[in-house]
Coordinates of C-alpha atoms in Angstrom, one line a residue:
X15 CA -13.5 -66.6 38.4
X16 CA -14.9 -64.8 35.7
X17 CA -18.6 -66.1 34.5
X18 CA -19.1 -66.0 31.1
X19 CA -22.3 -66.4 29.2
X20 CA -23.0 -68.5 25.8
X21 CA -23.2 -66.1 22.6
X22 CA -26.9 -66.6 20.9
X23 CA -29.1 -64.5 19.2
X24 CA -32.0 -62.6 20.3
X25 CA -34.3 -64.8 18.0
X26 CA -32.8 -68.3 18.8
X27 CA -33.8 -67.5 22.6
X28 CA -36.6 -66.6 21.8
X29 CA -37.4 -69.8 19.7
X30 CA -38.3 -66.9 17.2
X31 CA -39.0 -69.1 13.8
X32 CA -36.1 -67.5 11.1
X33 CA -39.1 -66.6 8.4
X34 CA -40.7 -64.9 11.5
X35 CA -37.3 -62.8 12.1
X36 CA -37.0 -61.7 8.3
X37 CA -40.8 -60.6 7.8
X38 CA -40.1 -57.7 11.2
X39 CA -36.8 -56.7 9.8
X40 CA -38.5 -56.2 6.0
X41 CA -41.1 -54.0 7.5
X42 CA -38.8 -52.2 9.5
X43 CA -37.1 -51.3 6.2
X44 CA -40.2 -50.3 4.7
X45 CA -41.3 -48.7 7.5
X46 CA -37.8 -46.2 7.3
X47 CA -38.7 -45.6 3.9
X48 CA -41.7 -43.9 3.8
X49 CA -41.1 -42.0 6.9
X50 CA -38.1 -41.0 4.3
X51 CA -41.0 -40.1 1.3
X52 CA -43.4 -38.0 4.4
X53 CA -40.6 -36.1 5.3
X54 CA -39.2 -35.1 2.1
X55 CA -42.2 -34.2 0.6
X56 CA -42.8 -30.7 2.4
X57 CA -39.1 -29.8 0.6
X58 CA -40.1 -30.8 -2.9
X59 CA -42.0 -27.3 -3.5
X60 CA -39.6 -25.3 -1.7
X61 CA -36.2 -26.0 -3.4
X62 CA -35.2 -22.2 -3.1
X63 CA -35.9 -22.3 0.7
X64 CA -33.7 -25.2 0.8
X65 CA -31.0 -24.2 -0.7
X66 CA -31.2 -20.6 0.8
X67 CA -31.0 -22.3 4.3
X68 CA -28.3 -24.4 3.3
X69 CA -26.6 -20.5 2.7
X70 CA -26.9 -21.3 -1.2
X71 CA -28.4 -19.0 -4.1
X72 CA -32.1 -19.8 -4.4
X73 CA -33.8 -21.0 -7.6
X74 CA -34.2 -18.4 -10.1
X75 CA -30.7 -16.5 -8.8
X76 CA -28.9 -15.4 -11.8
X77 CA -26.0 -12.7 -12.3
X78 CA -26.0 -11.2 -16.1
X79 CA -27.6 -14.3 -17.5
X80 CA -26.3 -16.5 -15.8
X81 CA -27.2 -18.9 -13.6
X82 CA -26.0 -19.1 -10.0
X83 CA -28.5 -20.5 -8.2
X84 CA -27.8 -23.7 -5.4
X85 CA -23.7 -22.4 -5.9
X86 CA -22.2 -20.9 -2.7
X87 CA -21.2 -17.4 -1.9
X88 CA -17.5 -17.9 -3.2
X89 CA -18.8 -19.5 -6.6
X90 CA -21.2 -16.6 -7.0
X91 CA -18.9 -13.5 -6.1
X92 CA -16.4 -15.4 -8.7
X93 CA -19.2 -15.7 -11.4
X94 CA -20.3 -11.7 -9.9
X95 CA -16.3 -10.8 -10.3
X96 CA -16.0 -12.7 -14.2
X97 CA -19.1 -10.2 -15.5
X98 CA -18.0 -7.2 -13.9
X99 CA -14.5 -7.4 -15.9
X100 CA -16.5 -8.2 -19.4
X101 CA -19.5 -5.5 -18.5
X102 CA -19.5 -2.4 -20.7
X103 CA -21.3 0.6 -21.8
X104 CA -21.8 1.7 -25.0
X105 CA -22.6 5.1 -26.2
X106 CA -23.9 6.4 -29.9
X107 CA -23.7 10.0 -30.5
X108 CA -24.0 11.1 -34.1
X109 CA -22.7 8.2 -35.8
X110 CA -20.0 7.8 -33.1
X111 CA -20.0 5.3 -30.8
X112 CA -17.8 5.4 -27.3
X113 CA -17.3 1.8 -25.6
X114 CA -15.6 1.7 -22.3
X115 CA -15.8 -0.6 -19.7
X116 CA -18.1 -0.5 -16.6
X117 CA -15.5 0.3 -14.0
X118 CA -13.9 3.3 -16.5
X119 CA -17.5 4.5 -16.9
X120 CA -18.3 4.8 -12.9
X121 CA -20.1 1.6 -12.1
X122 CA -18.0 -0.2 -8.8
X123 CA -19.5 -3.6 -8.4
X124 CA -18.4 -5.6 -4.3
X125 CA -18.7 -9.3 -5.9
X126 CA -18.8 -10.1 -2.3
X127 CA -21.8 -7.9 -0.6
X128 CA -23.6 -8.6 -4.5
X129 CA -23.2 -12.0 -3.5
X130 CA -24.4 -11.9 -0.1
X131 CA -27.2 -9.7 -1.6
X132 CA -28.2 -12.8 -4.1
X133 CA -28.2 -15.2 -1.4
X134 CA -30.5 -13.1 0.9
X135 CA -32.7 -13.0 -1.9
X136 CA -32.1 -9.7 -3.7
X137 CA -33.8 -8.6 -7.3
X138 CA -31.2 -7.1 -9.4
X139 CA -33.7 -5.6 -11.8
X140 CA -34.8 -3.4 -8.7
X141 CA -32.6 -0.2 -8.8
X142 CA -34.7 0.4 -4.9
X143 CA -33.2 -2.7 -3.3
X144 CA -30.4 -1.6 -0.6
X145 CA -28.0 -3.2 -2.3
X146 CA -27.5 -0.5 -4.7
X147 CA -26.9 3.6 -4.3
X148 CA -26.2 6.0 -6.6
X149 CA -22.9 7.6 -5.5
X150 CA -19.9 6.1 -4.9
X151 CA -18.3 5.1 -1.3
X152 CA -22.2 4.1 -0.2
X153 CA -20.7 1.0 1.5
X154 CA -23.4 -0.9 -1.1
X155 CA -23.3 -4.0 -3.2
X156 CA -23.7 -1.5 -6.4
X157 CA -22.5 2.0 -7.0
X158 CA -22.4 4.8 -9.5
X159 CA -19.1 7.3 -9.2
X160 CA -21.0 11.0 -10.4
X161 CA -18.1 12.3 -11.5
X162 CA -16.3 9.4 -13.2
X163 CA -20.7 9.7 -15.4
X164 CA -19.8 13.4 -15.6
X165 CA -16.1 12.6 -16.6
X166 CA -17.7 10.1 -19.5
X167 CA -20.3 12.7 -20.5
X168 CA -17.3 15.5 -20.7
X169 CA -15.1 13.0 -23.1
X170 CA -18.0 12.2 -25.5
X171 CA -19.1 16.2 -26.0
X172 CA -15.4 16.5 -26.7
X173 CA -14.9 14.7 -29.1
X174 CA -18.4 14.4 -30.7
X175 CA -20.1 17.7 -29.5
X176 CA -19.2 21.4 -28.1
X177 CA -18.2 21.7 -24.4
X178 CA -19.6 23.7 -22.0
X179 CA -16.9 25.8 -20.5
X180 CA -17.5 26.5 -16.6
X181 CA -17.4 30.3 -15.7
X182 CA -14.5 30.2 -13.3
X183 CA -12.2 33.0 -11.7
X184 CA -8.9 34.2 -11.5
X185 CA -6.2 36.8 -10.0
X186 CA -5.8 39.6 -11.5
X187 CA -3.8 41.6 -13.5
X188 CA -1.8 43.4 -9.9
X189 CA -2.6 39.8 -8.6
X190 CA -4.2 41.6 -5.4
X191 CA -8.1 40.4 -5.8
X192 CA -10.2 38.4 -8.1
X193 CA -12.0 39.0 -11.7
X194 CA -14.2 36.3 -13.7
X195 CA -13.8 34.5 -16.3
X196 CA -17.0 34.1 -18.5
X197 CA -18.1 31.2 -19.5
X198 CA -20.3 29.3 -22.5
X199 CA -22.5 26.7 -23.8
X200 CA -22.0 23.6 -25.8
X201 CA -23.8 20.9 -27.0
X202 CA -23.2 17.5 -25.8
X203 CA -25.0 14.4 -24.4
X204 CA -27.2 14.5 -21.4
X205 CA -26.3 13.7 -18.4
X206 CA -29.4 12.1 -16.7
X207 CA -29.4 9.4 -19.8
X208 CA -26.3 8.4 -19.2
X209 CA -25.9 8.4 -15.1
X210 CA -29.1 5.8 -16.1
X211 CA -27.2 3.6 -19.0
X212 CA -24.5 3.1 -15.9
X213 CA -26.6 2.7 -13.2
X214 CA -28.7 -0.3 -15.2
X215 CA -25.6 -1.6 -16.4
X216 CA -24.0 -1.3 -12.5
X217 CA -27.1 -3.2 -11.2
X218 CA -27.8 -6.0 -13.8
X219 CA -23.9 -7.1 -14.3
X220 CA -25.0 -6.8 -18.2
X221 CA -23.5 -4.9 -20.7
X222 CA -25.5 -1.6 -22.4
X223 CA -25.2 0.9 -24.7
X224 CA -27.2 3.8 -25.7
X225 CA -27.4 6.3 -28.7
X226 CA -28.1 9.7 -27.2
X227 CA -29.0 13.0 -29.5
X228 CA -26.8 16.1 -29.3
X229 CA -28.1 18.8 -27.1
X230 CA -27.3 21.9 -25.9
X231 CA -25.2 21.9 -22.2
X232 CA -25.4 24.7 -20.6
X233 CA -22.2 25.3 -17.9
X234 CA -22.2 24.0 -14.7
X235 CA -21.4 27.5 -13.3
X236 CA -22.9 30.4 -14.7
X237 CA -20.7 33.4 -14.9
X238 CA -23.2 34.8 -11.7
X239 CA -22.4 32.4 -9.8
X240 CA -18.8 32.8 -10.6
X241 CA -19.0 36.0 -9.7
X242 CA -20.3 35.6 -6.3
X243 CA -17.0 33.6 -6.0
X244 CA -14.8 36.7 -6.9
X245 CA -16.2 38.0 -3.9
X246 CA -16.1 35.7 -1.4
X247 CA -11.8 35.0 -2.4
X248 CA -11.5 38.5 -2.5
X249 CA -13.4 38.5 1.2
X250 CA -11.0 35.1 1.9
X251 CA -7.7 36.8 1.1
X252 CA -8.2 40.3 2.9
X253 CA -6.6 40.0 6.6
X254 CA -3.2 40.2 6.8
X255 CA -1.0 37.5 7.8
X256 CA 2.2 38.3 9.5
X257 CA 4.9 35.6 10.4
X258 CA 8.1 36.4 12.9
X259 CA 11.1 34.6 13.5
X260 CA 15.2 35.0 14.6
X261 CA 14.9 39.0 14.3
X262 CA 13.2 38.6 10.9
X263 CA 9.4 39.3 10.0
X264 CA 7.8 38.2 6.7
X265 CA 4.5 39.4 5.2
X266 CA 2.2 37.7 2.6
X267 CA 1.3 40.5 0.3
X268 CA -2.2 40.4 -1.2
X269 CA -1.1 38.4 -4.0
X270 CA 0.7 35.6 -2.2
X271 CA -2.5 35.2 -0.1
X272 CA -4.3 35.1 -3.4
X273 CA -2.4 32.3 -5.1
X274 CA -3.3 30.3 -1.9
X275 CA -6.9 29.8 -3.4
X276 CA -8.5 27.6 -5.7
X277 CA -11.8 26.5 -6.0
X278 CA -14.5 23.5 -6.3
X279 CA -17.8 22.9 -7.5
X280 CA -20.3 22.9 -4.5
X281 CA -23.8 21.3 -6.7
X282 CA -23.2 24.1 -9.3
X283 CA -21.8 26.6 -7.1
X284 CA -17.8 27.8 -7.4
X285 CA -16.5 27.9 -4.2
X286 CA -13.4 29.7 -3.2
X287 CA -10.8 27.4 -1.3
X288 CA -7.6 28.2 0.9
X289 CA -5.2 25.7 -0.7
X290 CA -2.9 24.5 2.4
X291 CA -0.1 23.0 -0.1
X292 CA 0.2 26.7 -1.1
X293 CA 0.3 28.2 2.1
X294 CA 2.4 25.4 3.2
X295 CA 4.6 26.0 0.8
X296 CA 4.4 29.8 1.6
X297 CA 5.2 29.1 5.1
X298 CA 8.2 26.7 4.6
X299 CA 9.4 29.8 2.2
X300 CA 9.4 31.9 5.0
X301 CA 11.0 29.7 7.7
X302 CA 13.5 28.5 5.1
X303 CA 14.8 32.8 5.2
X304 CA 15.6 31.9 9.0
X305 CA 17.0 28.7 8.8
X306 CA 20.2 27.6 9.2
X307 CA 22.4 24.9 8.3
X308 CA 24.7 24.3 11.4
X309 CA 29.0 25.2 11.0
X310 CA 31.0 22.1 11.6
X311 CA 34.1 23.4 14.1
X312 CA 37.5 22.0 11.7
X313 CA 40.7 21.4 14.0
X314 CA 43.6 20.6 11.5
X315 CA 45.5 17.7 13.1
X316 CA 48.3 15.5 11.8
X317 CA 49.1 12.1 10.8
X318 CA 48.5 10.4 14.2
X319 CA 45.9 12.4 15.0
X320 CA 47.6 15.4 17.0
X321 CA 45.5 18.8 17.1
X322 CA 48.0 21.0 15.9
X323 CA 45.9 24.5 15.3
X324 CA 41.5 24.8 15.6
X325 CA 40.7 26.3 11.6
X326 CA 37.5 26.7 11.3
X327 CA 34.9 27.4 14.8
X328 CA 31.7 25.7 14.9
X329 CA 28.0 27.2 14.8
X330 CA 25.2 26.4 15.6
X331 CA 22.6 25.3 12.9
X332 CA 18.7 26.8 13.4
X333 CA 15.8 25.8 12.1
X334 CA 11.8 26.2 12.2
X335 CA 9.5 23.9 14.5
X336 CA 6.2 24.8 14.3
X337 CA 5.4 25.0 10.3
X338 CA 2.4 22.7 10.2
X339 CA 0.9 24.0 12.9
X340 CA 1.6 27.6 11.5
X341 CA 0.1 26.8 8.5
X342 CA -3.3 25.8 10.0
X343 CA -3.6 28.5 12.0
X344 CA -3.5 31.2 9.1
X345 CA -5.7 29.2 7.2
X346 CA -7.9 28.6 10.8
X347 CA -7.9 32.6 10.8
X348 CA -8.6 33.5 7.2
X349 CA -11.7 31.2 7.1
X350 CA -12.6 33.1 9.8
X351 CA -11.9 36.5 7.7
X352 CA -9.6 37.4 10.9
X353 CA -5.9 38.5 10.6
X354 CA -3.2 36.6 11.4
X355 CA -0.2 37.2 12.7
X356 CA 2.2 34.3 14.2
X357 CA 6.0 33.3 15.5
X358 CA 8.2 30.8 13.0
X359 CA 9.8 28.6 16.6
X360 CA 13.1 27.8 16.0
X361 CA 15.7 25.4 17.8
X362 CA 19.1 25.2 17.6
X363 CA 20.4 22.0 16.1
X364 CA 24.3 20.8 17.0
X365 CA 27.4 21.1 15.2
X366 CA 30.1 18.0 14.9
X367 CA 33.3 19.1 15.0
X368 CA 35.5 17.3 11.4
X369 CA 39.9 17.1 11.9
X370 CA 41.4 17.9 8.8
X371 CA 44.9 16.0 8.6
X372 CA 47.5 18.4 7.1
X373 CA 51.6 18.7 7.8
X374 CA 53.1 19.0 10.8
X375 CA 55.0 21.7 8.7
X376 CA 55.4 25.0 8.9
X377 CA 54.5 24.5 4.8
X378 CA 50.5 24.2 6.0
X379 CA 50.7 27.7 6.8
X380 CA 49.5 30.4 3.0
X381 CA 52.5 32.5 4.4
X382 CA 56.3 32.0 5.3
X383 CA 56.3 34.4 8.5
X384 CA 59.4 35.8 9.8
X385 CA 58.8 35.4 13.7
X386 CA 56.6 36.8 15.5
X387 CA 55.6 38.6 12.1
X388 CA 52.3 40.2 12.3
X389 CA 49.6 38.6 9.1
X390 CA 46.5 38.4 8.6
X391 CA 45.3 35.2 7.0
X392 CA 41.9 35.1 4.6
X393 CA 40.5 31.5 4.1
X394 CA 37.7 31.8 1.5
X395 CA 37.3 28.1 1.4
X396 CA 36.5 27.7 5.3
X397 CA 35.1 31.5 5.7
X398 CA 37.5 32.4 8.6
X399 CA 39.5 35.1 9.0
X400 CA 42.8 35.0 11.9
X401 CA 45.9 37.1 12.9
X402 CA 49.0 35.4 13.1
X403 CA 51.9 36.6 15.2
X404 CA 55.1 34.3 12.8
X405 CA 52.8 31.3 13.7
X406 CA 50.7 30.9 16.4
X407 CA 47.5 32.5 16.2
X408 CA 46.8 35.2 17.9
X409 CA 43.2 35.8 17.5
X410 CA 40.4 33.5 15.8
X411 CA 39.9 32.0 13.5
X412 CA 36.6 34.1 13.5
X413 CA 33.5 33.4 10.4
X414 CA 33.3 35.6 7.7
X415 CA 31.2 36.7 4.9
X416 CA 33.1 37.7 1.5
X417 CA 31.7 38.4 -1.6
X418 CA 29.4 36.6 -3.7
X419 CA 29.6 35.6 -7.6
X420 CA 30.6 38.5 -9.8
X421 CA 31.8 40.5 -6.6
X422 CA 34.3 38.1 -5.8
X423 CA 37.1 38.4 -3.0
X424 CA 40.7 38.8 -5.0
X425 CA 43.0 36.0 -3.9
X426 CA 46.6 36.7 -3.1
X427 CA 49.4 38.8 -0.7
X428 CA 49.2 41.9 -0.1
X429 CA 49.5 44.9 2.7
X430 CA 47.1 47.2 4.7
X431 CA 47.9 50.7 4.0
X432 CA 44.7 52.7 4.8
X433 CA 41.9 52.6 7.4
X434 CA 39.4 54.6 8.6
X435 CA 37.4 54.9 12.1
X436 CA 34.0 55.3 9.6
X437 CA 32.9 55.6 6.3
X438 CA 30.2 55.6 4.2
X439 CA 31.2 52.3 1.4
X440 CA 29.8 52.9 -2.4
X441 CA 27.4 55.7 -2.1
X442 CA 29.5 57.7 -5.3
X443 CA 28.8 57.3 -8.9
X444 CA 29.6 53.7 -10.7
X445 CA 28.2 52.2 -7.1
X446 CA 25.6 49.7 -7.3
X447 CA 25.1 50.2 -3.1
X448 CA 25.8 52.5 -0.3
X449 CA 26.4 51.9 3.3
X450 CA 26.3 54.6 5.5
X451 CA 28.7 55.2 8.7
X452 CA 29.5 52.0 8.4
X453 CA 32.9 51.4 11.1
X454 CA 36.4 49.7 11.6
X455 CA 37.6 49.7 8.2
X456 CA 40.6 48.6 7.2
X457 CA 41.7 48.8 3.4
X458 CA 44.6 45.8 2.3
X459 CA 43.9 46.3 -1.7
X460 CA 42.5 48.6 -4.3
X461 CA 38.3 48.8 -2.4
X462 CA 39.2 45.4 -0.7
X463 CA 39.1 46.0 3.1
X464 CA 37.7 44.1 6.2
X465 CA 35.4 46.3 8.1
X466 CA 31.7 45.6 10.2
X467 CA 28.7 44.3 8.8
X468 CA 25.9 45.2 10.9
X469 CA 23.3 44.7 9.0
X470 CA 24.7 40.5 8.4
X471 CA 22.4 38.4 10.8
X472 CA 24.9 35.5 10.0
X473 CA 28.3 34.8 9.2
X474 CA 30.5 32.0 7.9
X475 CA 29.7 29.3 5.3
X476 CA 25.4 29.6 3.6
X477 CA 25.8 33.0 5.0
X478 CA 29.4 33.9 3.0
X479 CA 28.8 35.2 0.0
X480 CA 27.5 38.4 1.1
X481 CA 29.4 41.2 0.2
X482 CA 30.7 43.2 -2.6
X483 CA 34.2 41.5 -2.2
X484 CA 35.3 43.0 1.2
X485 CA 35.2 41.1 4.6
X486 CA 32.1 41.8 6.3
X487 CA 32.8 41.3 10.4
X488 CA 30.8 41.7 13.1
X489 CA 31.1 45.0 14.9
X490 CA 33.6 43.4 17.6
X491 CA 35.7 41.7 15.4
X492 CA 35.9 44.6 12.8
X493 CA 36.7 46.7 15.6
X494 CA 39.9 44.2 16.4
X495 CA 41.3 44.3 13.7
X496 CA 41.4 47.4 13.0
X497 CA 42.8 48.4 16.4
X498 CA 45.5 45.2 15.8
X499 CA 46.4 45.6 11.7
X500 CA 48.3 48.7 11.6
X501 CA 49.4 50.0 7.8
X502 CA 51.6 47.5 6.5
X503 CA 50.6 44.5 8.2
X504 CA 50.8 41.6 5.1
X505 CA 47.0 40.0 4.3
X506 CA 46.9 36.7 2.3
X507 CA 43.5 36.0 1.0
X508 CA 43.2 32.0 -0.5
X509 CA 41.7 29.3 -1.2

């Protein structure tokens, strides 16, 4: 059984009169009101501190003349952003006024950081405050980029004055050393006054203007400083630089090394420096001289994809793998005034195999041959030479080099008419070259011959246009054709 109690009021239970209860309640409300007033009284004169405690801008806080008192950080930052966008720097010189946005003048304001500083009680009129530094990138709320201020001064000088010209250095006519290019004084505005103007605009987030006179301006880099820089640059390029790779040696002459040098100005001193991009460009050029694209093999196939005969052999390519490391090593050595000798490391690049669909009949050949007839196919498109007996390949195809622009290999059907085991090529009046003791020379028309080319490091597409019209082959291949192609053997040259 659940026991239920009657519902009754405390004043009823205590038999307290109704008017007495009401009086107690009134006294309690009055006491609560008095307590609230007592607690509020100490805060009445500490409005700023109360706002700070609440993470709000304190009383009297303002940005660019606009009050931000009582605003949140985000609200203050929004005001700072708006004011900074409207802030300008105006400079009047010789009756001409140049006005540009603060940011272009070099003033930089971090709205969030400046809002934090204001809420922390910062005074924007104090240039020694922790939130302000006189250089860009300092991580403070307000900063000034000295280079941007200098650029503004140069712009003003160019418009209304005469810019001073810094002394500089340049390679000599021979390119193997450096010489001084004299500087000259000018007339312009005072840099310190301009910097102070931009600082004030940045710190207070208010537009600033000033009238400045033209003054004599000396070059930031003197002739003496340039003389010292020229001597330093000469020392920088003095050591030799040599690269080897794939059997080749590449040297950077003094003029090339001089082209790697640039200069920078540090505290009025002209300092020669090695330009990494220039050194890298030379290394790339050296690498390109030994690199080869792979030559894909070509197989002649019929319409069903069945192999008829190989048309061109594959040849692996070659690529340099340490360009960046070599570039850095050259710079390190020259900076230490030490010569550099290094190797361009290479690796092979695999070649693919392509299929070329051709006729399955004898019409795919460049020559109509009798059964067993010897003939030589010179394919200038594939850069190959192949020996046939009838329509059977007996040697090749072999990669070869043919004539280049202005010395193109003739096309047509000809016959071997003369052979020499060894002969000097060119070496007479009217010829622009001379190769002594060239072996296995097989003439098939006029001065056109098949012969060895020991000077050639590579054969085939990409290296092929290197002769004066003859067919250049490796030594052993030229020897084979010399022995096989007797007088009267047909030679067909075609694209």
